[in-house]
PDB file of C-alpha atoms in Angstrom:
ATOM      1  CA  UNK L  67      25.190 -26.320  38.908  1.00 48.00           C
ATOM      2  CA  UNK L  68      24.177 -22.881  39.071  1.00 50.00           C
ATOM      3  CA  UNK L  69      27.260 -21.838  36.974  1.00 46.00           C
ATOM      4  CA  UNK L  70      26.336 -24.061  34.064  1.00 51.00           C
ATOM      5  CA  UNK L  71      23.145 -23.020  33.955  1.00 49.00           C
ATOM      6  CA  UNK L  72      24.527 -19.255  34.135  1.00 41.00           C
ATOM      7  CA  UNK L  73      26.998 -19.800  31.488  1.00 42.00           C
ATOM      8  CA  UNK L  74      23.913 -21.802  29.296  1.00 48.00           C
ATOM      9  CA  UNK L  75      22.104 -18.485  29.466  1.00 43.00           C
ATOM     10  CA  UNK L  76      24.726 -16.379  28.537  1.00 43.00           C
ATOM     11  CA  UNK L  77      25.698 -18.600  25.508  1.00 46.00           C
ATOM     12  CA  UNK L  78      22.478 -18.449  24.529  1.00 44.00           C
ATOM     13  CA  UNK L  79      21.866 -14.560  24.979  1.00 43.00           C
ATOM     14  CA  UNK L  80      25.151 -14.103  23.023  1.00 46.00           C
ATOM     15  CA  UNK L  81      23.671 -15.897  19.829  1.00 43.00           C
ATOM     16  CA  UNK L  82      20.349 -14.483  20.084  1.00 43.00           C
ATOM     17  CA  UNK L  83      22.065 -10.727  19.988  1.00 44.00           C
ATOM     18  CA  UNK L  84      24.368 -12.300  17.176  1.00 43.00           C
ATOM     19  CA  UNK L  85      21.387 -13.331  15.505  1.00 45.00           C
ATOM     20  CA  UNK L  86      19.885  -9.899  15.678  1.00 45.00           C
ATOM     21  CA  UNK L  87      22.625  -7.225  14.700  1.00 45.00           C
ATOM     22  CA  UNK L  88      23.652  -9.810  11.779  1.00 47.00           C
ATOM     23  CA  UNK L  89      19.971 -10.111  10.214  1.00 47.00           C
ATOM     24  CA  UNK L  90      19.461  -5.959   9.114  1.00 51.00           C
ATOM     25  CA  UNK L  91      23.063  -6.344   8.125  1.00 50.00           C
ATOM     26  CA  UNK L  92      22.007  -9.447   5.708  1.00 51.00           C
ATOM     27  CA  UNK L  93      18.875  -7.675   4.809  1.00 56.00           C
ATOM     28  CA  UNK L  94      20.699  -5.290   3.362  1.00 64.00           C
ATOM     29  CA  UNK L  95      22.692  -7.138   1.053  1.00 73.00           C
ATOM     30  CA  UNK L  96      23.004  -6.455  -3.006  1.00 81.00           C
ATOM     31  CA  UNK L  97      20.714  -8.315  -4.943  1.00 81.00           C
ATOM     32  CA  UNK L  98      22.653 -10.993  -7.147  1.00 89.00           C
ATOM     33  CA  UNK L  99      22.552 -11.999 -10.629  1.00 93.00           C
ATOM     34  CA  UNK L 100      20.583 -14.964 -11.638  1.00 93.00           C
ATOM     35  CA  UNK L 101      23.266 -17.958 -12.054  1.00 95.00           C
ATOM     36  CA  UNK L 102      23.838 -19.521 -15.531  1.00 94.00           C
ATOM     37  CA  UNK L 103      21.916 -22.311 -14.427  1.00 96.00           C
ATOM     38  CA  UNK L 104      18.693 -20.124 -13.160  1.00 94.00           C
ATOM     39  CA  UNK L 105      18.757 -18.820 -16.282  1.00 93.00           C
ATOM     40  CA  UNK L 106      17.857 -21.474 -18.190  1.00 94.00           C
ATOM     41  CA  UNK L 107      15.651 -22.957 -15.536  1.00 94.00           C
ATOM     42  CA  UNK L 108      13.452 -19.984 -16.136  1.00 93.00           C
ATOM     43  CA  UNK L 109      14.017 -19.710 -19.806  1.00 93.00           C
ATOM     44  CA  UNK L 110      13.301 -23.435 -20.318  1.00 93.00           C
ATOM     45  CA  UNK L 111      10.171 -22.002 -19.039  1.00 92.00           C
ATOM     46  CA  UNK L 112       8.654 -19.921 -21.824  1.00 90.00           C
ATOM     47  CA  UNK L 113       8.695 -22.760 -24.342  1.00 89.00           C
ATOM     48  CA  UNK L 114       6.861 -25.110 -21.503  1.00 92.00           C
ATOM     49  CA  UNK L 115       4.219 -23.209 -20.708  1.00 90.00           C
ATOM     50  CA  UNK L 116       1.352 -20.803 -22.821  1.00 92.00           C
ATOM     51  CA  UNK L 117       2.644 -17.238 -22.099  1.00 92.00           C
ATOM     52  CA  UNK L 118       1.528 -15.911 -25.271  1.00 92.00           C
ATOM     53  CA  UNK L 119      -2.191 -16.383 -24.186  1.00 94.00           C
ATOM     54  CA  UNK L 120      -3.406 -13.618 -22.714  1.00 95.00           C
ATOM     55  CA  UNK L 121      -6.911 -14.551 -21.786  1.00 97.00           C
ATOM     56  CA  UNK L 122      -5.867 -14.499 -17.941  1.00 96.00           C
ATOM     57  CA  UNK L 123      -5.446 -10.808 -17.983  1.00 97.00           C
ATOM     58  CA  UNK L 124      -8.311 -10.002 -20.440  1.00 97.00           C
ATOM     59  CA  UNK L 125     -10.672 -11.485 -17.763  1.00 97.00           C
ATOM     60  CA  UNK L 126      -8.449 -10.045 -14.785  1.00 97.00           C
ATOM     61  CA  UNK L 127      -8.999  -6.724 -16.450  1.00 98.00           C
ATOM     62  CA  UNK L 128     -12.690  -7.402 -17.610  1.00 98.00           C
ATOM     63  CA  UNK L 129     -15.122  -5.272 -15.531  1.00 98.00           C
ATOM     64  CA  UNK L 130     -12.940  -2.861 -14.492  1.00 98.00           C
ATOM     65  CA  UNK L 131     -14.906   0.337 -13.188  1.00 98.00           C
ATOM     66  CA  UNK L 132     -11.802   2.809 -11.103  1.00 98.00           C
ATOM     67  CA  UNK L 133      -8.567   2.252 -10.504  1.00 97.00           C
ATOM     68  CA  UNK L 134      -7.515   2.484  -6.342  1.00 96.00           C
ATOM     69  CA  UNK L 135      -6.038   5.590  -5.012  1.00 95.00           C
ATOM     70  CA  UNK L 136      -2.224   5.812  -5.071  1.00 93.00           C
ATOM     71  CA  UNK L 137      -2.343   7.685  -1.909  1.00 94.00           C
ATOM     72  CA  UNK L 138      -0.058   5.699   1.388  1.00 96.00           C
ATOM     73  CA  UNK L 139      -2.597   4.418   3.185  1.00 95.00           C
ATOM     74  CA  UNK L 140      -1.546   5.312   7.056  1.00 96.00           C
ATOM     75  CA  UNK L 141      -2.797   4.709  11.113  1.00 94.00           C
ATOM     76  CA  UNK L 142      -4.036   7.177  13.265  1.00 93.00           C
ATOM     77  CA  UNK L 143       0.079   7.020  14.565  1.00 95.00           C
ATOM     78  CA  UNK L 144       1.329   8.144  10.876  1.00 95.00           C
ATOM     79  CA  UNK L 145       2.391   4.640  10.428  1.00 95.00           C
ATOM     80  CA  UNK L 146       2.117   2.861   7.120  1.00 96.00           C
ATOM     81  CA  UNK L 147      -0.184   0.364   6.860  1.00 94.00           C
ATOM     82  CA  UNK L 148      -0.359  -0.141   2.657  1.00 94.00           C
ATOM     83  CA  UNK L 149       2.014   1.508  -0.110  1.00 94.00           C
ATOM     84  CA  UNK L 150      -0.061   1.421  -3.224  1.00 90.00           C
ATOM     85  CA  UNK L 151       3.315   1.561  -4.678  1.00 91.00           C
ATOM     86  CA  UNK L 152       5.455  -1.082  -3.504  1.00 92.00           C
ATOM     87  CA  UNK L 153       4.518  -3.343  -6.428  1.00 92.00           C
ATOM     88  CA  UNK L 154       4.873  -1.161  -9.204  1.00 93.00           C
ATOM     89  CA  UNK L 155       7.725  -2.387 -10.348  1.00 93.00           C
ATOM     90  CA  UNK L 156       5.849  -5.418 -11.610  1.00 95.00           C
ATOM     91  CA  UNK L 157       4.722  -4.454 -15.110  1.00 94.00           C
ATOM     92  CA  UNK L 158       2.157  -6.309 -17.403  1.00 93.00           C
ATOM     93  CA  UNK L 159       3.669  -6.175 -20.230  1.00 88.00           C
ATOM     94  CA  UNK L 160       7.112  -7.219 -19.068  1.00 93.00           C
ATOM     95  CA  UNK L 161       9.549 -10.141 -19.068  1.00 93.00           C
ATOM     96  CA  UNK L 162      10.363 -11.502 -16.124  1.00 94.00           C
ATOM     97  CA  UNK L 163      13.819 -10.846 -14.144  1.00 94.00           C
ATOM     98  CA  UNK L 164      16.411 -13.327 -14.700  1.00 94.00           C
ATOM     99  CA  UNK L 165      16.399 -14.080 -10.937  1.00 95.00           C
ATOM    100  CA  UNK L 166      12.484 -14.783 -11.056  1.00 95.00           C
ATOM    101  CA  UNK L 167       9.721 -17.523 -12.391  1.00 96.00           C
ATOM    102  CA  UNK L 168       8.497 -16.706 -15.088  1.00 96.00           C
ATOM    103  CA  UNK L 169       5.447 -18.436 -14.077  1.00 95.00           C
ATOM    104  CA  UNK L 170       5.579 -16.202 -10.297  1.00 96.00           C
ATOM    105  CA  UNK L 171       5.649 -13.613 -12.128  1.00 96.00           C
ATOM    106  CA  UNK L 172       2.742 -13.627 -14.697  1.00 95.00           C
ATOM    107  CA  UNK L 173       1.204 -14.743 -11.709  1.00 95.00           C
ATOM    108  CA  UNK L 174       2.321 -11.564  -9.659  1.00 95.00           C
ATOM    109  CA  UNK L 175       1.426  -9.060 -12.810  1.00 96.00           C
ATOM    110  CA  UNK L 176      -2.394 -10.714 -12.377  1.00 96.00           C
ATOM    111  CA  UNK L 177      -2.288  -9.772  -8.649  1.00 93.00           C
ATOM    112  CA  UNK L 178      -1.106  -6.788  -9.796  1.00 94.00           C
ATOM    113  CA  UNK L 179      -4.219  -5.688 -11.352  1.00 96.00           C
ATOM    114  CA  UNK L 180      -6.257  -3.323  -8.833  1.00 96.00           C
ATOM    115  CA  UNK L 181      -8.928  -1.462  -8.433  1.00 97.00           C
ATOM    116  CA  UNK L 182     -12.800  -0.859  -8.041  1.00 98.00           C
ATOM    117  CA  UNK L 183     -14.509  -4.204 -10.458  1.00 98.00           C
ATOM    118  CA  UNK L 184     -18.058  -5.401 -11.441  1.00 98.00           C
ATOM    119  CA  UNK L 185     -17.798  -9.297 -11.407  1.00 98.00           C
ATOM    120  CA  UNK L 186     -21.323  -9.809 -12.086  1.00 98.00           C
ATOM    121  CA  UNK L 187     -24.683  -7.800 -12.148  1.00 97.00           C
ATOM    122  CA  UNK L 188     -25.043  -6.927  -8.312  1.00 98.00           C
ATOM    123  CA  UNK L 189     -21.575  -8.055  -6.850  1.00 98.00           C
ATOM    124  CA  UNK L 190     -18.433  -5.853  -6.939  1.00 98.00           C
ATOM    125  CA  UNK L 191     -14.900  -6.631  -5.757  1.00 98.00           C
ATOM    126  CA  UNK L 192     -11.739  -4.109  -4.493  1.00 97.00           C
ATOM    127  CA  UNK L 193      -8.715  -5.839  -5.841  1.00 96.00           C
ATOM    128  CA  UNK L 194      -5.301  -5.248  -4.047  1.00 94.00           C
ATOM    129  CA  UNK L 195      -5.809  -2.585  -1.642  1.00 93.00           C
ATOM    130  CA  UNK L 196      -4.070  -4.800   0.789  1.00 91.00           C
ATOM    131  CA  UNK L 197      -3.587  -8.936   0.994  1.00 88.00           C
ATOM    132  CA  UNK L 198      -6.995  -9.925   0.057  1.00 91.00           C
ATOM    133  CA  UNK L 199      -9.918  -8.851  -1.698  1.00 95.00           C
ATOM    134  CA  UNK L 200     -13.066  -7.298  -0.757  1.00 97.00           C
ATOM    135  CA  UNK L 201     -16.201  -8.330  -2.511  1.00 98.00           C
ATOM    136  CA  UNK L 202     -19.635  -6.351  -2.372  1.00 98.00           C
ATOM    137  CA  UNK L 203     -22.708  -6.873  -3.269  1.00 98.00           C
ATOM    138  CA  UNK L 204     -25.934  -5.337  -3.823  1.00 98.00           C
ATOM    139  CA  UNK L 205     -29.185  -6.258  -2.450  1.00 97.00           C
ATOM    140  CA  UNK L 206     -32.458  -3.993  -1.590  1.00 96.00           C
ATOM    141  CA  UNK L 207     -31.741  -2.856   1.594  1.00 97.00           C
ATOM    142  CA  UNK L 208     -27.819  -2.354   1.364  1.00 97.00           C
ATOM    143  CA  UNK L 209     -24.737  -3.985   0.909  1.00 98.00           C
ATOM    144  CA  UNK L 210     -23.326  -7.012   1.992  1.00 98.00           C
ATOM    145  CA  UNK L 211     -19.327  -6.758   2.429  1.00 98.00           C
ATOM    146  CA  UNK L 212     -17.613 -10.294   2.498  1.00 97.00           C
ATOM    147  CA  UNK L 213     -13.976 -10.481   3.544  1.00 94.00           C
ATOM    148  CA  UNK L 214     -13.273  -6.521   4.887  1.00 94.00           C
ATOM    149  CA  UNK L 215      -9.726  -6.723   4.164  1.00 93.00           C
ATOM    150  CA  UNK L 216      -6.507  -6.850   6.864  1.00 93.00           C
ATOM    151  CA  UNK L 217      -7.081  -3.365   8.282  1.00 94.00           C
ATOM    152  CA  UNK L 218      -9.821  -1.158   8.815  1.00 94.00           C
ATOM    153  CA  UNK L 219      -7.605   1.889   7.234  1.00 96.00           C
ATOM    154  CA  UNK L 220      -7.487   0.131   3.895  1.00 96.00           C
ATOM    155  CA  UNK L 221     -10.999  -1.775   4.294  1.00 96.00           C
ATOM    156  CA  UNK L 222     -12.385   2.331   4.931  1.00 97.00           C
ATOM    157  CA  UNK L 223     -10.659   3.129   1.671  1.00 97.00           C
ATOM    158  CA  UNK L 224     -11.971   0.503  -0.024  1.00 97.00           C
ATOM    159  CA  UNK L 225     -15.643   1.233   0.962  1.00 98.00           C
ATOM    160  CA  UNK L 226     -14.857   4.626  -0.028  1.00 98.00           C
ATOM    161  CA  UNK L 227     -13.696   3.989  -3.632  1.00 98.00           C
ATOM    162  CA  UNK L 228     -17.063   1.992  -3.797  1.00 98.00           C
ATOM    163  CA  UNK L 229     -19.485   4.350  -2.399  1.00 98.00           C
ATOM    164  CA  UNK L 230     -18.152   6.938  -4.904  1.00 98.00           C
ATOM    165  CA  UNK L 231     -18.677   4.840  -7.647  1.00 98.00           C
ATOM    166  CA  UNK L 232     -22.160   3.252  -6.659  1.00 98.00           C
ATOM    167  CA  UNK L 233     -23.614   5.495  -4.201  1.00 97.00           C
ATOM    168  CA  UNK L 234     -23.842   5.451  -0.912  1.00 97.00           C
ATOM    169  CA  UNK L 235     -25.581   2.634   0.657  1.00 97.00           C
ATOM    170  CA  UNK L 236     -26.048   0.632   4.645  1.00 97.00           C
ATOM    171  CA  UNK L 237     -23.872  -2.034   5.229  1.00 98.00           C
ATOM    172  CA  UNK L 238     -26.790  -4.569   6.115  1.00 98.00           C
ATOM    173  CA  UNK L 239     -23.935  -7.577   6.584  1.00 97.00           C
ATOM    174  CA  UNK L 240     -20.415  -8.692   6.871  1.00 97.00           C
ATOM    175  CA  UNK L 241     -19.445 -12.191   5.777  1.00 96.00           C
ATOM    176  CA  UNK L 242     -16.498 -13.619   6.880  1.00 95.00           C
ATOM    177  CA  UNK L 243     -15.252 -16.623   4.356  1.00 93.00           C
ATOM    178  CA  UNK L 244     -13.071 -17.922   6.708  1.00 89.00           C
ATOM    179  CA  UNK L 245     -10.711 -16.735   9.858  1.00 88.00           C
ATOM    180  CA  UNK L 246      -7.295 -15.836   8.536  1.00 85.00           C
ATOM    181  CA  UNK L 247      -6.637 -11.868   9.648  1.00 83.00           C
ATOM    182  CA  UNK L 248      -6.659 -10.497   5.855  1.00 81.00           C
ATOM    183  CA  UNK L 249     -11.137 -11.734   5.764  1.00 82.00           C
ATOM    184  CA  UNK L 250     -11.906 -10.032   8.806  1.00 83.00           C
ATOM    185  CA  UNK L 251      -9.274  -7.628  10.114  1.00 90.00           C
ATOM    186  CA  UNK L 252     -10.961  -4.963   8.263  1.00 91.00           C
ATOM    187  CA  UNK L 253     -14.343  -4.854   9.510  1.00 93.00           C
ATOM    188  CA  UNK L 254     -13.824  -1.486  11.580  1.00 94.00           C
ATOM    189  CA  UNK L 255     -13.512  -0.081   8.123  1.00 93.00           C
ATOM    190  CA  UNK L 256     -16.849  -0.438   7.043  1.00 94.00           C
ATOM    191  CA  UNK L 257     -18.965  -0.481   9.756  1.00 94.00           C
ATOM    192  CA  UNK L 258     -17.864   2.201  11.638  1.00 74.00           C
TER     193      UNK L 258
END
């Protein structure tokens, strides 16, 4: 009895360290080429759907007051929490890949667009500084921040970008929309 169960653990300690030296080495394979047939998936694609109108990225661009700062974004341990940079090899202006969507990736160049905006009179948001955005607004006494970001490194850069822009001002409030990690992790950020 006590063997099987000794010989159960080691089978299954033997396929979890399997598991693990064989994942970084798939990780690190060569990206393929889109197959014939992925190809004209996607293609079939731009005569289904409108991607000549550009209204979506007229209004994703429409208020647009500073762009973020392209500095990494690191903890107090030197460790990076957000790479301004890792997406910039998603251009507006650019076909998609063979391998991709087309429609993921229109939809990933309107992520794309960042920075410090003015949705309305009074309320301002900070678009892709991490996973979320982080809206602002305006009232007589301060500001009310609603959904801080994911970390307070990012959700202090954030606040930063907007107090240069508007002025310094008390954070009277912080609304949470909901309680995923990206509306609330950041709250350290702009209270502190």
């Amino acid at each position: 009895m006590k063997l099987n169960t000794l010989v159960s653990a080691m089978t299954v300690a033997g396929l979890l360290s399997t598991s693990l030296v064989a994942f970084p080495v798939m990780a690190q394979e060569v990206a393929k080429e889109a197959t014939d047939h992925t190809k004209a998936a996607n293609n079939a694609l731009y005569g289904k759907l409108p991607f000549f109108d550009k209204t979506d990225f007229s209004n994703a661009h429409k208020g647009f007051i500073a762009p973020l700062p392209q500095d990494v974004i690191k903890g107090e341990k030197g460790n990076v929490i957000w790479n301004p940079q890792q997406y910039a090899f998603i251009k507006e202006d650019q076909k998609s890949p063979d391998t991709v969507n087309p429609s993921l990736w229109r939809q990933s160049q309107l992520i794309n667009i960042s920075g410090l905006f003015e949705v309305t009179d009074g309320v301002y948001q900070i678009r892709n500084l991490d996973l979320s955005n982080m809206t602002i607004v305006e009232g007589k006494n301060g500001i009310t921040v609603i959904d801080p970001l994911v970390s307070a490194e990012t959700a202090k850069v954030g606040i930063d970008l907007y107090f240069q822009n508007r002025g310094k001002r008390p954070v009277v409030a912080v609304i949470y929309t909901h309680s995923h990690v990206d509306h609330y992790g950041g709250v350290r950020g702009v209270v502190d």
